[in-house]
Every structure is written in structure tokens, then in C-alpha cells.
Short mmCIF file of C-alpha atoms in Angstrom, two decimals:
data_model
loop_
_atom_site.label_atom_id
_atom_site.label_comp_id
_atom_site.label_asym_id
_atom_site.label_seq_id
_atom_site.Cartn_x
_atom_site.Cartn_y
_atom_site.Cartn_z
CA MET J 1 19.13 10.71 7.35
CA THR J 2 17.68 7.37 8.38
CA ASP J 3 18.67 4.10 6.79
CA PRO J 4 16.69 4.14 3.53
CA LYS J 5 16.07 0.43 3.56
CA HIS J 6 14.57 0.62 7.03
CA ALA J 7 12.49 3.64 6.05
CA LEU J 8 10.94 1.62 3.24
CA GLY J 9 10.09 -1.33 5.44
CA HIS J 10 6.34 -0.94 5.96
CA ALA J 11 3.85 -3.72 5.30
CA HIS J 12 2.81 -2.59 1.85
CA ALA J 13 6.43 -1.90 0.89
CA ASP J 14 7.43 -5.45 1.86
CA LEU J 15 4.57 -6.78 -0.25
CA MET J 16 5.91 -4.98 -3.32
CA GLY J 17 9.55 -5.82 -2.59
CA VAL J 18 10.65 -2.19 -2.47
CA ALA J 19 14.37 -1.37 -2.41
CA PHE J 20 15.99 2.05 -2.59
CA GLU J 21 18.27 2.68 -5.56
CA SER J 22 19.12 6.39 -5.73
CA PHE J 23 17.86 9.94 -5.26
CA ASP J 24 18.78 12.91 -7.46
CA LYS J 25 18.39 15.94 -5.20
CA GLU J 26 18.57 18.48 -8.00
CA ARG J 27 15.81 16.87 -10.07
CA GLU J 28 13.97 15.68 -6.94
CA GLU J 29 13.81 12.29 -8.62
CA ILE J 30 13.94 8.94 -6.85
CA THR J 31 14.68 5.52 -8.34
CA LEU J 32 13.35 2.44 -6.57
CA ARG J 33 13.43 -1.25 -7.37
CA PHE J 34 10.42 -3.50 -6.93
CA HIS J 35 9.55 -7.13 -7.17
CA ALA J 36 5.95 -7.66 -8.35
CA PRO J 37 4.59 -10.60 -6.31
CA ASP J 38 2.70 -13.56 -7.79
CA SER J 39 -0.32 -12.60 -5.70
CA PHE J 40 -0.81 -9.51 -7.94
CA ILE J 41 -1.39 -11.61 -11.06
CA THR J 42 -4.71 -11.85 -12.93
CA PRO J 43 -5.91 -14.58 -15.35
CA ARG J 44 -4.05 -12.65 -18.08
CA GLY J 45 -0.77 -13.59 -16.42
CA SER J 46 0.19 -10.00 -15.64
CA VAL J 47 -0.21 -7.64 -12.68
CA GLN J 48 -3.79 -6.46 -12.15
CA GLY J 49 -4.04 -2.94 -13.61
CA GLY J 50 -5.23 -1.32 -10.42
CA LEU J 51 -2.39 -2.80 -8.40
CA VAL J 52 0.11 -1.22 -10.81
CA ALA J 53 -0.89 2.03 -9.07
CA GLY J 54 0.62 0.58 -5.88
CA PHE J 55 4.12 0.78 -7.38
CA LEU J 56 3.51 4.19 -8.92
CA ASP J 57 2.14 5.61 -5.66
CA GLU J 58 5.23 4.30 -3.91
CA VAL J 59 7.74 6.00 -6.24
CA MET J 60 5.79 9.25 -6.32
CA GLY J 61 5.43 9.27 -2.53
CA TRP J 62 9.09 8.56 -1.85
CA ALA J 63 10.16 11.29 -4.28
CA HIS J 64 8.29 13.74 -2.06
CA VAL J 65 9.61 12.19 1.18
CA TRP J 66 13.22 12.44 -0.04
CA ALA J 67 12.73 15.91 -1.51
CA THR J 68 11.73 17.10 1.99
CA ASP J 69 14.60 15.28 3.76
CA GLN J 70 12.14 12.69 5.10
CA ALA J 71 10.03 15.35 6.86
CA GLU J 72 6.84 15.12 4.78
CA ALA J 73 4.76 12.54 2.96
CA PRO J 74 1.97 13.06 0.40
CA LEU J 75 -1.70 12.43 1.15
CA ASN J 76 -3.12 11.64 -2.29
CA LEU J 77 -6.16 13.45 -3.60
CA GLU J 78 -5.98 12.01 -7.07
CA ILE J 79 -3.89 9.61 -9.16
CA SER J 80 -4.15 9.19 -12.94
CA MET J 81 -2.26 6.48 -14.71
CA SER J 82 -1.77 5.12 -18.20
CA LEU J 83 -1.05 1.42 -18.60
CA LEU J 84 1.16 1.13 -21.66
CA ARG J 85 2.26 -2.51 -21.49
CA PRO J 86 1.49 -5.54 -19.31
CA VAL J 87 3.48 -5.64 -16.06
CA ARG J 88 4.83 -9.13 -15.35
CA ALA J 89 5.61 -10.66 -11.97
CA GLY J 90 9.26 -10.11 -11.06
CA PRO J 91 11.74 -7.22 -10.98
CA LEU J 92 10.68 -3.67 -11.88
CA VAL J 93 12.26 -0.23 -11.74
CA GLY J 94 10.29 2.85 -10.74
CA LYS J 95 11.13 6.54 -11.06
CA GLY J 96 9.24 9.23 -9.18
CA ARG J 97 9.60 13.00 -9.46
CA VAL J 98 8.30 16.08 -7.72
CA VAL J 99 6.87 18.29 -10.47
CA ARG J 100 5.89 21.13 -8.19
CA ARG J 101 6.07 21.37 -4.45
CA GLY J 102 3.89 24.05 -2.86
CA ARG J 103 2.91 24.58 0.76
CA LYS J 104 -0.66 23.40 0.27
CA VAL J 105 -0.55 21.18 -2.80
CA ILE J 106 2.10 19.11 -4.51
CA PHE J 107 2.21 17.58 -7.98
CA LEU J 108 4.05 14.32 -8.54
CA GLU J 109 4.71 12.01 -11.45
CA GLY J 110 5.94 8.46 -11.75
CA GLU J 111 7.07 5.86 -14.28
CA LEU J 112 7.42 2.12 -14.11
CA PHE J 113 9.93 0.21 -16.25
CA ASP J 114 10.89 -3.41 -16.76
CA GLU J 115 14.50 -4.46 -16.22
CA THR J 116 15.48 -3.61 -19.80
CA GLY J 117 14.20 -0.03 -19.43
CA THR J 118 10.93 -0.42 -21.36
CA LEU J 119 8.26 1.95 -20.06
CA LEU J 120 5.27 -0.04 -18.76
CA ALA J 121 3.12 2.56 -17.00
CA ARG J 122 3.11 6.23 -16.01
CA SER J 123 1.17 8.33 -13.56
CA THR J 124 0.55 11.76 -12.15
CA SER J 125 -0.73 12.62 -8.70
CA THR J 126 -2.11 15.64 -6.87
CA ALA J 127 -1.55 15.49 -3.13
CA ILE J 128 -1.50 17.41 0.14
CA PRO J 129 1.84 17.50 1.95
CA THR J 130 1.56 16.21 5.55
CA PRO J 131 4.14 15.52 8.29
CA ARG J 132 5.52 12.08 7.58
CA PRO J 133 3.57 9.38 9.46
CA THR J 134 5.83 7.16 11.50
CA GLY J 135 3.34 4.71 13.08
CA GLU J 136 3.69 1.04 12.19
CA ASN J 137 0.12 -0.19 11.97
CA MET Q 1 -18.64 -21.23 -17.47
CA ALA Q 2 -21.29 -18.81 -16.33
CA ARG Q 3 -21.11 -16.29 -13.52
CA ILE Q 4 -17.39 -16.42 -12.93
CA TYR Q 5 -17.62 -12.92 -11.50
CA GLU Q 6 -19.39 -14.47 -8.51
CA ARG Q 7 -16.33 -16.34 -7.32
CA ARG Q 8 -12.70 -15.64 -6.69
CA ARG Q 9 -10.96 -16.00 -9.98
CA SER Q 10 -7.33 -14.98 -9.74
CA PRO Q 11 -4.43 -14.56 -7.31
CA SER Q 12 -5.13 -10.81 -7.25
CA SER Q 13 -8.80 -11.15 -6.28
CA GLU Q 14 -7.84 -13.83 -3.75
CA LEU Q 15 -5.31 -11.42 -2.23
CA MET Q 16 -7.96 -8.74 -1.80
CA GLY Q 17 -10.47 -11.04 -0.09
CA SER Q 18 -13.02 -10.59 -2.84
CA GLU Q 19 -16.67 -11.54 -2.11
CA PHE Q 20 -19.60 -11.28 -4.52
CA VAL Q 21 -22.63 -9.42 -3.11
CA SER Q 22 -25.04 -8.73 -5.98
CA PHE Q 23 -25.42 -7.82 -9.64
CA ASP Q 24 -28.07 -5.46 -10.96
CA ALA Q 25 -28.38 -6.26 -14.68
CA GLU Q 26 -30.59 -3.26 -15.38
CA LYS Q 27 -28.10 -0.75 -13.94
CA GLY Q 28 -25.13 -2.78 -15.12
CA GLU Q 29 -23.80 -2.56 -11.59
CA LEU Q 30 -21.82 -5.16 -9.66
CA THR Q 31 -21.48 -4.96 -5.87
CA CYS Q 32 -18.67 -6.78 -4.07
CA ARG Q 33 -17.01 -6.72 -0.68
CA TYR Q 34 -13.27 -6.67 -0.10
CA THR Q 35 -11.17 -7.15 2.98
CA PRO Q 36 -7.77 -5.47 2.67
CA PRO Q 37 -4.93 -7.84 3.64
CA PRO Q 38 -2.59 -6.54 6.39
CA SER Q 39 0.12 -6.18 3.74
CA PHE Q 40 -1.86 -3.31 2.12
CA ALA Q 41 -1.33 -1.04 5.14
CA SER Q 42 0.58 2.20 4.76
CA PRO Q 43 2.35 3.96 7.65
CA ARG Q 44 -0.89 5.95 8.06
CA GLY Q 45 -2.63 2.76 9.15
CA ALA Q 46 -4.93 2.81 6.12
CA VAL Q 47 -4.70 1.20 2.70
CA GLN Q 48 -1.86 2.65 0.58
CA GLY Q 49 -3.43 4.99 -1.99
CA GLY Q 50 -2.20 3.16 -5.05
CA LEU Q 51 -3.36 -0.22 -3.79
CA ILE Q 52 -6.89 1.19 -3.36
CA ALA Q 53 -6.99 1.03 -7.15
CA GLY Q 54 -6.72 -2.75 -6.83
CA PHE Q 55 -10.22 -3.01 -5.35
CA LEU Q 56 -11.65 -0.57 -7.86
CA ASP Q 57 -10.10 -2.35 -10.83
CA GLU Q 58 -11.40 -5.66 -9.52
CA VAL Q 59 -15.00 -4.46 -9.18
CA MET Q 60 -14.97 -2.57 -12.49
CA GLY Q 61 -13.59 -5.65 -14.24
CA GLY Q 62 -16.22 -7.85 -12.61
CA ALA Q 63 -18.92 -5.43 -13.74
CA LEU Q 64 -17.78 -5.72 -17.36
CA LEU Q 65 -17.78 -9.53 -17.10
CA ALA Q 66 -21.27 -9.57 -15.62
CA VAL Q 67 -22.70 -7.03 -18.06
CA THR Q 68 -21.26 -8.67 -21.18
CA GLU Q 69 -22.54 -12.06 -20.01
CA ALA Q 70 -26.02 -10.66 -19.27
CA ARG Q 71 -26.25 -8.82 -22.60
CA PHE Q 72 -24.40 -11.02 -25.05
CA GLY Q 73 -24.24 -14.49 -23.46
CA ALA Q 74 -21.56 -16.48 -21.66
CA ALA Q 75 -19.52 -17.02 -24.84
CA GLU Q 76 -19.21 -13.27 -25.33
CA GLN Q 77 -17.98 -12.41 -21.84
CA ARG Q 78 -15.34 -9.71 -21.84
CA LEU Q 79 -12.67 -8.68 -19.37
CA PRO Q 80 -11.14 -5.19 -19.48
CA LEU Q 81 -7.55 -4.62 -20.55
CA ASN Q 82 -7.07 -1.25 -18.87
CA LEU Q 83 -5.62 1.62 -20.85
CA ASP Q 84 -5.93 4.19 -18.12
CA MET Q 85 -7.41 4.68 -14.70
CA ASN Q 86 -8.23 7.86 -12.83
CA LEU Q 87 -8.64 7.74 -9.08
CA THR Q 88 -10.02 10.24 -6.60
CA PHE Q 89 -9.36 9.69 -2.91
CA LEU Q 90 -12.10 11.23 -0.75
CA ARG Q 91 -11.38 9.55 2.59
CA MET Q 92 -8.84 7.13 4.05
CA VAL Q 93 -9.68 3.50 3.25
CA PRO Q 94 -9.65 1.65 6.61
CA MET Q 95 -8.14 -1.80 7.12
CA GLU Q 96 -11.60 -3.37 7.37
CA THR Q 97 -14.19 -4.87 5.03
CA ILE Q 98 -15.40 -2.33 2.46
CA THR Q 99 -18.14 -2.37 -0.17
CA ALA Q 100 -17.30 -1.72 -3.81
CA LYS Q 101 -19.61 -0.92 -6.71
CA GLY Q 102 -18.57 -1.16 -10.33
CA ARG Q 103 -20.56 -0.01 -13.37
CA VAL Q 104 -20.24 -0.24 -17.12
CA VAL Q 105 -20.81 3.23 -18.51
CA LYS Q 106 -20.50 2.09 -22.12
CA VAL Q 107 -19.18 -1.03 -23.79
CA GLY Q 108 -18.47 -1.21 -27.50
CA LYS Q 109 -16.40 -3.62 -29.59
CA ARG Q 110 -13.15 -1.72 -29.15
CA VAL Q 111 -13.47 0.29 -25.96
CA ALA Q 112 -15.26 0.03 -22.63
CA PHE Q 113 -15.78 2.85 -20.16
CA LEU Q 114 -16.07 1.79 -16.55
CA GLU Q 115 -16.52 3.47 -13.20
CA GLY Q 116 -16.40 2.37 -9.60
CA GLU Q 117 -16.52 3.50 -6.00
CA LEU Q 118 -15.63 2.22 -2.55
CA LEU Q 119 -17.97 2.72 0.39
CA ASP Q 120 -17.53 2.27 4.12
CA ARG Q 121 -20.12 0.77 6.52
CA GLU Q 122 -21.98 4.08 6.73
CA ASP Q 123 -22.08 4.32 2.93
CA ASN Q 124 -19.56 7.15 2.85
CA VAL Q 125 -17.75 7.27 -0.48
CA LEU Q 126 -14.06 6.58 0.18
CA ALA Q 127 -12.66 6.56 -3.34
CA ARG Q 128 -13.86 6.69 -6.95
CA ALA Q 129 -12.38 5.53 -10.21
CA THR Q 130 -13.01 5.73 -13.92
CA SER Q 131 -11.26 3.56 -16.48
CA SER Q 132 -11.08 3.13 -20.23
CA ALA Q 133 -10.25 -0.35 -21.37
CA ILE Q 134 -10.17 -2.74 -24.30
CA PRO Q 135 -12.75 -5.51 -23.85
CA THR Q 136 -11.03 -8.86 -24.48
CA PRO Q 137 -12.17 -12.49 -24.22
CA VAL Q 138 -11.57 -14.01 -20.80
CA PRO Q 139 -8.19 -15.82 -20.82
CA GLY Q 140 -8.43 -19.57 -20.30
CA VAL Q 141 -12.22 -19.77 -20.39
CA ASN Q 142 -13.14 -22.40 -22.97
CA ASP Q 143 -14.71 -25.02 -20.74
#
């Protein structure tokens, strides 16, 4: 298994301040920490709704990567999300789970919390499993 | 304080290299261009799927601003507070300038329904979105 911190170190992951927290193999559930940057903020003073999907995609994707021992990554076909509360700049916790992992299609879900554990947003995704891309573009 | 959808208006739209192209009042459709910043790249060399929603939210929100201004006047401009967003990813979104179109499907007092799509240079649809949102006054616009 590669160093998880290194494995998370792509451009978009740096932007969102991603850090690995834990992975529950039995539940195929990953916990990541984020730091929402100031550049994501709208005139409302919270993270732009669309960009919230960036965090959710990240937790859902890494749940799949870890569930396959870093061999595969999801190629998203669809993401649906509900935005329950405003997401502020600063620390966040994300949880991603594999709901069903087939050979051709996988189903993922994700949740985003503030530091006190309040649920801010949730998502589901349908994706195609692909070999994990390694290129640093 | 008219036509604020024509210029960059927040850190998030600044980040995404937002540029106004046109607004068709009859169709209720706003067209913008975005240039993904290098920090949006995934290991696939394209924009990370979730962050694609950033462009779509931006153009759908701009469409609601433009439509509410055109129909109800500058004082009645509304910005969407998103309740949900559904995204379909048809093709990879390249790390180059893309065109985005946002439309207001319906706007009432309590809920707005929005849709949007991203297009590449050849007009291929890259991604689509729909959103339901609460229309709210634009924060900080009283001047």
C-alpha cells in the first residue's frame, strides 16, 4: 500500500486540502479531512454549491480506490447531491462509501460534515470502474 | 447595480476564469466561458468530476440573476440557494476554455428550477446539470 498522503497529492486534492483519516475495510467506508479554500466562496460567504460536489466526489472516489486496494478509480457517469446547510471556508470531514461494487458499474455515496459532526451535504454517484490513473497532469 | 452577471462577482467565479458571452432574454439563457484553473485537474488530466459542478452552478446562478433582472427589474434580482443538483457526465471536461449555457426552467417566489450544460469547441455536450433552488436577494447588493 502506498503512502496515503502521497496518493492524495494531486492538483485538485491540494486545492481542497485533502488529508486521509481512516478506512473501514468491512464497510468500505473512507473518512477524509478537507480544508475548504477561500477561493470557493460566493457572495453569500459560503462555498459555491457546485464546488461542494468537489469534496463529495473526492470522498466517494477514494472509497472506491481503497476498497479495491488502490487498483481502481471511478469514472463518474452521474452525481446527485443535496445541499442541506451552507458549507463555510475551513475544516470539513467527509465520509464516502461503496454501496455496491460490480464489474461494470459501481454505486457510491458520500457525506460532508462540519467539525462538530453536523451534516452539510450528501451525494450519490453512479460510475464505471477503471484502472486507477497514475499520470500527474 | 445592473448586469452583475456580466462581470466576475465572487472568489469562486474568479477561480473558474468566468467570462460573460451573451444573454438571451427570450430563452432565459445565459452563455459564459470558463477556463479551468490547473488546480482543478484530476489524475486523469481532465477536470475532477465534482468540480465540473462548479462551472454549471455558476452559469445556472448567473442565468437566474439575468432572468430575474430582465423580468422583474434590478431591485428584484435573485440568486439561487441550491437545494440539490443532479449532474450527468457525458465526456471528460478538458483543461481548456469551455462554453457553458444556463437556463431558468421555472422561477417562482419559493423555488427556482435551473438547468445547464457544458460544451467543448466542437459543441459536444460534456456535462449537464439540473438544480432546484430557493431564489434569494443578492447578498450585499444595495448600491
